PDB file of C-alpha atoms in Angstrom:
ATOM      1  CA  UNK A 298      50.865 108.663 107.817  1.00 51.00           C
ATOM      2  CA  UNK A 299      47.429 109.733 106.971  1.00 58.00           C
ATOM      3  CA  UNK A 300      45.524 111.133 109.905  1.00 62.00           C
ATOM      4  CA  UNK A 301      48.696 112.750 111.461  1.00 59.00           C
ATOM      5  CA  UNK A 302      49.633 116.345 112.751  1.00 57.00           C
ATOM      6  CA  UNK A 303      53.066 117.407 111.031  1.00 53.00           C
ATOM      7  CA  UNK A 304      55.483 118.356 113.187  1.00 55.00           C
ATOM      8  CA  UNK A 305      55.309 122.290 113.686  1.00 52.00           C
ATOM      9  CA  UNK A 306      58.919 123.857 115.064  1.00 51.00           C
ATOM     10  CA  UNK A 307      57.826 126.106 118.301  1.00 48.00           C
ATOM     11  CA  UNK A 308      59.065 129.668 117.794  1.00 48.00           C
ATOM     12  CA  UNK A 309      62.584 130.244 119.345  1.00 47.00           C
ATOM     13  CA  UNK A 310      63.542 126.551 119.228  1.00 43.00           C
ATOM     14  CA  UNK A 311      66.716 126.290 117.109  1.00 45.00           C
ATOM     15  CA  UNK A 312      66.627 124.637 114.026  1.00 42.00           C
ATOM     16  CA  UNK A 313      70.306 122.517 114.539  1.00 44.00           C
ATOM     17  CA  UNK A 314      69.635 119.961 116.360  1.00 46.00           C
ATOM     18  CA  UNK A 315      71.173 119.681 119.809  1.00 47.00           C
ATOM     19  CA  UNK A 316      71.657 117.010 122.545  1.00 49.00           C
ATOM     20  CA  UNK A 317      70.613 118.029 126.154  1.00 51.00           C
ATOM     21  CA  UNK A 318      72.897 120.629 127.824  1.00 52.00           C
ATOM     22  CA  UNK A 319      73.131 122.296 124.430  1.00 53.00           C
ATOM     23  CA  UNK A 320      75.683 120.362 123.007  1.00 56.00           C
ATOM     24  CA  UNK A 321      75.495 119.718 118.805  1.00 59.00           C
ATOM     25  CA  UNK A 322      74.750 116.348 117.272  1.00 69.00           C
ATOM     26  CA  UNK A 323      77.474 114.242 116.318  1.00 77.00           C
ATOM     27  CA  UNK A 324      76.583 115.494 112.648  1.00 85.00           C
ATOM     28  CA  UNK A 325      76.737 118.968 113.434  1.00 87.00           C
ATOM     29  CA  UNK A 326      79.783 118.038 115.667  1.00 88.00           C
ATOM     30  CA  UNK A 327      81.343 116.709 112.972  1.00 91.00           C
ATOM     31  CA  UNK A 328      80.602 119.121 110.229  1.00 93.00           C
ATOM     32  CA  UNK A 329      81.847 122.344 113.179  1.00 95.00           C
ATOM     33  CA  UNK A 330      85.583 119.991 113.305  1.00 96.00           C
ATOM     34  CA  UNK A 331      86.237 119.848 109.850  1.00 96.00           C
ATOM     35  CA  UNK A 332      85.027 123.247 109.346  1.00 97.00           C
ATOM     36  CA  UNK A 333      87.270 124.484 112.436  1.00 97.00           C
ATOM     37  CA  UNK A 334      90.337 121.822 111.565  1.00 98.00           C
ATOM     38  CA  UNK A 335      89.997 123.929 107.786  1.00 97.00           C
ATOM     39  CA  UNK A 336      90.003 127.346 108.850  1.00 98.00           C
ATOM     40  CA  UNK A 337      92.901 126.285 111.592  1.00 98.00           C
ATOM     41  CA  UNK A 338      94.939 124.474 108.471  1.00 98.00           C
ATOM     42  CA  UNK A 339      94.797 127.618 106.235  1.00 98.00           C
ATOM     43  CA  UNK A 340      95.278 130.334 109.075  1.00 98.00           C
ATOM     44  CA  UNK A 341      98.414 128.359 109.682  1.00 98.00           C
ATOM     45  CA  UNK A 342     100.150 127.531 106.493  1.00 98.00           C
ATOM     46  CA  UNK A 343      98.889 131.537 105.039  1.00 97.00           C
ATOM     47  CA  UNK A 344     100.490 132.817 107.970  1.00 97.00           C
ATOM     48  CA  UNK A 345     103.673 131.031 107.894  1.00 97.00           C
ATOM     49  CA  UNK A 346     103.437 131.944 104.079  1.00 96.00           C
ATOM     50  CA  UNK A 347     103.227 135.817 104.540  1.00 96.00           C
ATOM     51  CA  UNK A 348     105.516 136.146 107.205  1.00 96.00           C
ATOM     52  CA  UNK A 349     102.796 135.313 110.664  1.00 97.00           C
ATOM     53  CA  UNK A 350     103.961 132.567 111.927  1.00 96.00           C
ATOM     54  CA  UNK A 351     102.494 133.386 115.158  1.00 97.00           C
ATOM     55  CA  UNK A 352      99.238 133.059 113.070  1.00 98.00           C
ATOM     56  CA  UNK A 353      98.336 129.344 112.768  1.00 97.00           C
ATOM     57  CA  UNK A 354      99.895 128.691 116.953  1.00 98.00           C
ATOM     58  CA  UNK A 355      97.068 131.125 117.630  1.00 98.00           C
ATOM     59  CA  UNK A 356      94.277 129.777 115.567  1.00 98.00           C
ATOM     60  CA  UNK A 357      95.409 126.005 116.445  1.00 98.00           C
ATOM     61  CA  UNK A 358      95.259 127.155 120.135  1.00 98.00           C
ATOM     62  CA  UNK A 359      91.513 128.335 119.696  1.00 98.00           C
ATOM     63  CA  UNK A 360      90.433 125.285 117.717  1.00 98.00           C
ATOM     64  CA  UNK A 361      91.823 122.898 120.351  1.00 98.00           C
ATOM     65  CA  UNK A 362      90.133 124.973 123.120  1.00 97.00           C
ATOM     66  CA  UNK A 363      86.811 124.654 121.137  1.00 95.00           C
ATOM     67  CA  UNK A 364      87.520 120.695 120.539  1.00 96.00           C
ATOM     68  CA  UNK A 365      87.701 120.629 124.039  1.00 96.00           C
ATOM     69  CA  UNK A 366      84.964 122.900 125.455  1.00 94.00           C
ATOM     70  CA  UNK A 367      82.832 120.325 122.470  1.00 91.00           C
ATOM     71  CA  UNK A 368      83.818 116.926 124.164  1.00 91.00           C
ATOM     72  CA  UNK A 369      83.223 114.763 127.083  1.00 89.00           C
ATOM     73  CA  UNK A 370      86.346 113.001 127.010  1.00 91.00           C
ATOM     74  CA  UNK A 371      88.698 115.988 127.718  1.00 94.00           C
ATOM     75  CA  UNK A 372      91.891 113.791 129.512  1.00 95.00           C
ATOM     76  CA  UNK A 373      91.698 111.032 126.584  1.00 95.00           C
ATOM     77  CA  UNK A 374      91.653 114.157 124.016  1.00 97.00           C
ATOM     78  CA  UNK A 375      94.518 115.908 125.539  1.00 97.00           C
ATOM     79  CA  UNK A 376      96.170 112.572 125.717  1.00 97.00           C
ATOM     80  CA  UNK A 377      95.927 112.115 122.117  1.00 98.00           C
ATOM     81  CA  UNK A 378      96.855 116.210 121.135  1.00 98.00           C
ATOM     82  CA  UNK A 379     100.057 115.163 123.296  1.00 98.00           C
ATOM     83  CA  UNK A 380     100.854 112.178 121.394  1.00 98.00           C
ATOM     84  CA  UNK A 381     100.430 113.840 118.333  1.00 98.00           C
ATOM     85  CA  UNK A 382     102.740 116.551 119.094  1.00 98.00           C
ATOM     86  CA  UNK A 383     105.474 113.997 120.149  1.00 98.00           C
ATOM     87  CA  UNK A 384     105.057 112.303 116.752  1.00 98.00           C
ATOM     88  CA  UNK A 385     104.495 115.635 114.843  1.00 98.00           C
ATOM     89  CA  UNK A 386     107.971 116.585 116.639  1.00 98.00           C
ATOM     90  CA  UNK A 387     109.610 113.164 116.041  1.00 98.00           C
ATOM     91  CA  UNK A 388     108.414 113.010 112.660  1.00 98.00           C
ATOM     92  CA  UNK A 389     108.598 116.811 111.141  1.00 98.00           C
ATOM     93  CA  UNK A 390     112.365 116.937 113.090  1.00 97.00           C
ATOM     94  CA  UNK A 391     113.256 113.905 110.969  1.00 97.00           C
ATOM     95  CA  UNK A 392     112.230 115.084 107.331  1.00 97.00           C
ATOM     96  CA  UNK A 393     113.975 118.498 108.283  1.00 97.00           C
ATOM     97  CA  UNK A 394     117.401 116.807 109.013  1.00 96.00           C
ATOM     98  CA  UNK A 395     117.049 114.581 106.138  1.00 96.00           C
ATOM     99  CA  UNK A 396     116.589 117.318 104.022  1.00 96.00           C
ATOM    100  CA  UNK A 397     113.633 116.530 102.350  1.00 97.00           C
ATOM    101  CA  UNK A 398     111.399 119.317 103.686  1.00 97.00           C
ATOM    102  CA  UNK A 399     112.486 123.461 104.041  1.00 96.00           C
ATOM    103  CA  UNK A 400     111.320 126.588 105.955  1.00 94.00           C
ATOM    104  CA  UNK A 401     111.662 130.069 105.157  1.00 87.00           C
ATOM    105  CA  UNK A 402     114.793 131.075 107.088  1.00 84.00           C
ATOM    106  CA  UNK A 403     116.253 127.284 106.912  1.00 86.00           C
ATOM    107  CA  UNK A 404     116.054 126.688 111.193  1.00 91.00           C
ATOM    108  CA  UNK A 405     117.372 123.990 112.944  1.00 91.00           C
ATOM    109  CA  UNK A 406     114.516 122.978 114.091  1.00 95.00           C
ATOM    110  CA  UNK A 407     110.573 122.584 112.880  1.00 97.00           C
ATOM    111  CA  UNK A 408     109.133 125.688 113.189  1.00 97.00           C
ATOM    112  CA  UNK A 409     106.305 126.015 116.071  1.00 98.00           C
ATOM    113  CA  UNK A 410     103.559 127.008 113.322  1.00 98.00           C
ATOM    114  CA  UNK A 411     104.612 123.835 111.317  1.00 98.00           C
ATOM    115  CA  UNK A 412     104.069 121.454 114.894  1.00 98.00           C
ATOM    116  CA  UNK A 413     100.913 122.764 115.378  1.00 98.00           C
ATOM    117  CA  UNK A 414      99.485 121.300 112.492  1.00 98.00           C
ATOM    118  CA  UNK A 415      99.771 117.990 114.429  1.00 98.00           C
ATOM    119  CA  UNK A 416      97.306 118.933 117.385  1.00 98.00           C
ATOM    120  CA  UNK A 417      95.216 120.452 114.863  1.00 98.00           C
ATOM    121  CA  UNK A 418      94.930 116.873 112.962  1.00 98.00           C
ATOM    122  CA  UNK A 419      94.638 115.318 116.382  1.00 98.00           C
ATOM    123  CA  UNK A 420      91.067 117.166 117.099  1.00 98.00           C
ATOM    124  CA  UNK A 421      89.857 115.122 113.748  1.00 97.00           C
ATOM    125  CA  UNK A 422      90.177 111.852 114.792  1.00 97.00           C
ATOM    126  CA  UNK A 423      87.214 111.413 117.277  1.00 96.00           C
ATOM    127  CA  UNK A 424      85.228 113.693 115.247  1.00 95.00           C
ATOM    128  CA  UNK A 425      85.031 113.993 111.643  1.00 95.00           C
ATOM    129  CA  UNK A 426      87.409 111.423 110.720  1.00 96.00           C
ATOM    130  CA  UNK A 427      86.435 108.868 113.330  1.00 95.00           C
ATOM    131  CA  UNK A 428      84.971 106.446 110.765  1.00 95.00           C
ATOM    132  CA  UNK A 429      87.984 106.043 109.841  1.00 97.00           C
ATOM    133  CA  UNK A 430      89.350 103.885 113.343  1.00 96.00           C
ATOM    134  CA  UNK A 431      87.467 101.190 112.073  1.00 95.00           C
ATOM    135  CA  UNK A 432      89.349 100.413 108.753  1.00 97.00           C
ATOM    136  CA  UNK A 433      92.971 101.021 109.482  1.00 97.00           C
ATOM    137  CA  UNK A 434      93.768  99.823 106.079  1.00 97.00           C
ATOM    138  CA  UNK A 435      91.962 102.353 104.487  1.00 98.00           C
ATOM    139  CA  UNK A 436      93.368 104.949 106.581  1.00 98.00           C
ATOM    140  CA  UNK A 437      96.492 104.253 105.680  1.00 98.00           C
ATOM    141  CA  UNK A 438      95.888 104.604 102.155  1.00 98.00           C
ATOM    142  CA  UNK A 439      94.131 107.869 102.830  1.00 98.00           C
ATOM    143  CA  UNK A 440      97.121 108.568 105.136  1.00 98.00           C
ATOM    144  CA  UNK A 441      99.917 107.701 102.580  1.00 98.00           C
ATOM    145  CA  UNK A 442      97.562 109.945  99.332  1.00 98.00           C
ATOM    146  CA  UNK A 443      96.137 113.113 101.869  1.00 97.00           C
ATOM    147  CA  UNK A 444      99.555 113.506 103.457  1.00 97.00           C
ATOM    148  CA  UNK A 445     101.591 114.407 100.604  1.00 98.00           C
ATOM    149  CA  UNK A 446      98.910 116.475  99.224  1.00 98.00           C
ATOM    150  CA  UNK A 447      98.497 118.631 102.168  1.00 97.00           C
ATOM    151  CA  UNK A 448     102.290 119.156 102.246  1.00 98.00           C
ATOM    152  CA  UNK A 449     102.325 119.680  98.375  1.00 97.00           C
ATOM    153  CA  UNK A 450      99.372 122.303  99.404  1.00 97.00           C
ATOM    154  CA  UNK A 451     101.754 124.313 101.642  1.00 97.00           C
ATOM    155  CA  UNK A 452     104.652 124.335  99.460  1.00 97.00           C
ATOM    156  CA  UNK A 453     101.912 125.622  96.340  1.00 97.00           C
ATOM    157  CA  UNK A 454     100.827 127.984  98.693  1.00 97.00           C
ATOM    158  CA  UNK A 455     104.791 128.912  99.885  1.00 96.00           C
ATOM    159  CA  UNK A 456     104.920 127.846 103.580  1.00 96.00           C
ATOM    160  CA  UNK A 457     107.380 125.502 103.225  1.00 97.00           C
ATOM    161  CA  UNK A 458     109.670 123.904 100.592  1.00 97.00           C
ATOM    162  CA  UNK A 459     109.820 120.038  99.443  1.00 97.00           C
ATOM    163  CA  UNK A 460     112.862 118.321  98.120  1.00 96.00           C
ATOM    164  CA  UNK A 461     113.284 114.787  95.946  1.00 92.00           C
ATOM    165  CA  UNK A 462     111.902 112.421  97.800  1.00 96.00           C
ATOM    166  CA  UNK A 463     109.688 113.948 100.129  1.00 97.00           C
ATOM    167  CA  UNK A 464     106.481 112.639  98.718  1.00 96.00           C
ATOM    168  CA  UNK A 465     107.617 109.627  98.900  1.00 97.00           C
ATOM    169  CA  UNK A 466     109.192 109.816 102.263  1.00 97.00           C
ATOM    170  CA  UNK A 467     105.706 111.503 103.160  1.00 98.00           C
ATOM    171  CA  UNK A 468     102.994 108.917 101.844  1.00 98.00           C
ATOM    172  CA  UNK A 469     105.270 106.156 103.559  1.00 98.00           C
ATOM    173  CA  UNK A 470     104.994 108.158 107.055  1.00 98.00           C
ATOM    174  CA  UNK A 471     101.311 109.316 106.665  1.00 98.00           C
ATOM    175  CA  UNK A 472     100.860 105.850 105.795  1.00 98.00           C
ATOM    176  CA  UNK A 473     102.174 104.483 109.262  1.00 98.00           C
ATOM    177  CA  UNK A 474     101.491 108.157 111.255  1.00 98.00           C
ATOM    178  CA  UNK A 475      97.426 108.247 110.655  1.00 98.00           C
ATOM    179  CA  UNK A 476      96.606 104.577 111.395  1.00 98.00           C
ATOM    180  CA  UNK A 477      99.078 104.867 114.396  1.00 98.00           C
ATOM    181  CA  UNK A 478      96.711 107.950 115.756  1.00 98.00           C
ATOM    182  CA  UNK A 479      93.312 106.047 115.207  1.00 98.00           C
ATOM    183  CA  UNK A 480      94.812 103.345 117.197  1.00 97.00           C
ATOM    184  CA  UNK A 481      95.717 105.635 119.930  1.00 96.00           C
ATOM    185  CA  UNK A 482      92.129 107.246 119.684  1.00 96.00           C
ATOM    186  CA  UNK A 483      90.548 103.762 119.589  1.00 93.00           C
ATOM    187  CA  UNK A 484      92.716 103.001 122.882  1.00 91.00           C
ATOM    188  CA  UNK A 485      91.129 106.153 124.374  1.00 80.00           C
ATOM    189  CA  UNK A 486      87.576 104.898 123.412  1.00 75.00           C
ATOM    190  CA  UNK A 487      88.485 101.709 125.619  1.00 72.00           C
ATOM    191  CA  UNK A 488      89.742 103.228 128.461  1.00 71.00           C
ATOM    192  CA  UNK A 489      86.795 105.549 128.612  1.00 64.00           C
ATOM    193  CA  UNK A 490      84.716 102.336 128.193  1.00 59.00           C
ATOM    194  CA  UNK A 491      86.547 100.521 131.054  1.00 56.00           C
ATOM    195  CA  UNK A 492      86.086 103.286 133.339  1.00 52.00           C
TER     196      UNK A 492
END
């Protein structure tokens, strides 16, 4: 507009843009989660990899803390990092015993690094991959494509080892695990409404 002052940025006011009580925008938010949910992914599976499998329980631990610190809904958030786990543990127990999936060692049960990749997914779904609660459909496409690939990931990178079927077996549950979360996010979203 002709006649106006441009905006001119006070010295020592940040340049990321913040809500009031310092908290980041949902952009910023979202952009610091996938970022976080990344570096919390690879720190895991590279750990596992080399021999630290304390590695990734460690880094998940400090992701989830900052997920929480980061959001006003802290009981609906833990509510959904529990779920998660249940299904991670239901679900990861399941392609073990089946023999579709391997770990260095061959345990009984899902290694602790491996179950921690579940609360680590769980911190995405209010955050960067909240769109997605609104078109279940898609996200279980995205669900039944992303999951195999991020399992195909670890074994590439030698975390874990997949057997004939297990892609299969793993775009059918991503397919039915990832739409199944949203809906349990979108359920917190209501209560938190109702409240």
């Amino acid at each position: 507009m002709v006649g106006k002052p441009l905006p001119v940025r006070a010295p020592g006011v940040a340049l990321t843009p913040r809500r009031a009580g310092g908290a980041p925008r949902p952009a910023a938010r979202q952009a610091l989660n996938l970022l976080a949910f990344q570096a919390g992914w690879f720190a895991t599976v590279l750990g596992a990899a080399h021999g630290l499998p304390w590695l990734g329980p460690l880094a998940v631990l400090a992701v989830v803390g900052l997920h929480l610190t980061l959001t006003a809904q802290r009981q609906s958030e833990l509510r959904l990092i529990t779920i998660a786990i249940l299904l991670g543990l239901v679900f990861e127990h399941a392609l073990l015993h089946a023999g579709l999936v391997g770990y260095a060692g061959d345990p009984a049960w899902v290694p602790l690094w491996m179950l921690a990749l579940w609360p680590l997914f769980a911190t995405t779904l209010n955050a960067s991959l909240a769109w997605f609660k609104s078109r279940l459909g898609l996200a279980a496409l995205a669900g039944a494509l992303a999951g195999p690939l991020a399992y195909a990931g670890g074994e590439a990178l030698g975390a874990i080892r997949l057997h004939e079927p297990a892609l299969w077996a793993l775009a059918a549950g991503w397919a039915l695990a990832f739409p199944l979360l949203l809906a349990v996010a979108r359920l917190g979203e209501a209560r938190k409404g109702t409240s």
